[in-house]
Coordinates of C-alpha atoms in Angstrom, one line a residue:
M1 CA -15.3 3.4 -16.5
L2 CA -15.8 1.7 -13.9
A3 CA -16.3 3.5 -9.9
A4 CA -12.7 2.7 -9.2
E5 CA -11.0 3.8 -12.0
A6 CA -12.7 7.0 -12.0
R7 CA -12.0 7.1 -8.5
T8 CA -8.4 6.3 -9.0
R9 CA -8.1 8.6 -11.5
I10 CA -8.7 11.2 -9.1
E11 CA -7.0 10.7 -6.4
A12 CA -4.2 10.0 -8.4
H13 CA -5.2 14.4 -9.9
A14 CA -5.1 15.1 -6.5
I15 CA -2.1 13.7 -4.8
E16 CA 0.0 15.4 -7.8
H17 CA -1.7 18.5 -7.2
A18 CA -0.4 17.7 -3.5
V19 CA 3.2 17.0 -5.0
E20 CA 3.5 20.7 -7.0
R21 CA 2.0 22.6 -3.6
L22 CA 4.3 21.0 -1.3
T23 CA 7.5 20.8 -3.8
R24 CA 6.3 25.3 -3.8
R25 CA 6.5 25.1 -0.6
Y26 CA 9.0 23.1 0.0
A27 CA 12.2 24.9 -2.2
G28 CA 15.3 25.6 -1.2
R29 CA 14.8 22.9 1.9
H30 CA 13.4 20.1 -0.2
S31 CA 14.7 19.3 -3.9
P32 CA 11.4 17.9 -5.5
E33 CA 12.9 14.5 -6.0
T34 CA 12.7 14.5 -2.2
V35 CA 9.3 15.0 -2.4
R36 CA 8.6 13.4 -4.4
Q37 CA 9.6 10.0 -2.7
T38 CA 8.3 10.9 0.7
V39 CA 4.3 11.1 -1.7
E40 CA 4.6 8.5 -2.3
Q41 CA 6.0 6.6 0.4
V42 CA 2.9 8.5 2.6
T43 CA 0.0 7.1 -0.4
D44 CA 1.2 3.8 0.0
R45 CA 0.8 3.7 4.1
Y46 CA -3.0 4.2 2.8
A47 CA -3.6 1.4 -0.4
T48 CA -5.6 -0.5 1.7
A49 CA -7.7 2.4 3.2
E50 CA -11.5 1.7 3.1
I51 CA -12.4 5.1 2.1
H52 CA -10.1 6.5 -0.5
A53 CA -12.3 10.2 -0.1
F54 CA -9.7 12.1 2.4
V55 CA -6.3 9.4 1.2
P56 CA -5.3 13.0 -0.9
V57 CA -5.6 15.5 2.4
L58 CA -3.9 13.4 4.4
V59 CA -1.1 12.1 1.8
E60 CA -0.3 15.7 2.0
R61 CA 0.2 15.9 6.1
D62 CA 1.6 14.2 7.0
T63 CA 4.4 14.6 4.6
R64 CA 4.1 17.7 5.7
R65 CA 5.1 16.5 8.5
I66 CA 7.9 14.7 7.8
L67 CA 10.1 17.1 5.9
D68 CA 8.9 19.8 8.7
A69 CA 11.3 17.2 11.0
G70 CA 13.4 16.4 9.1

């Protein structure tokens, strides 16, 4: 497995866990579909990031800000 593939899999796994946490956190306020769509939109913003180590944390933080504002 290439290092980039491993990074992508680890990042995807971490983001999926973030979706689960956010879905629980916003249950009753936002649908699971809304949470997932917001996470996907935020994740797209970081697609060209040079360093991906913190992308899942940043995605979760930015998603919380958006969902709290909405």
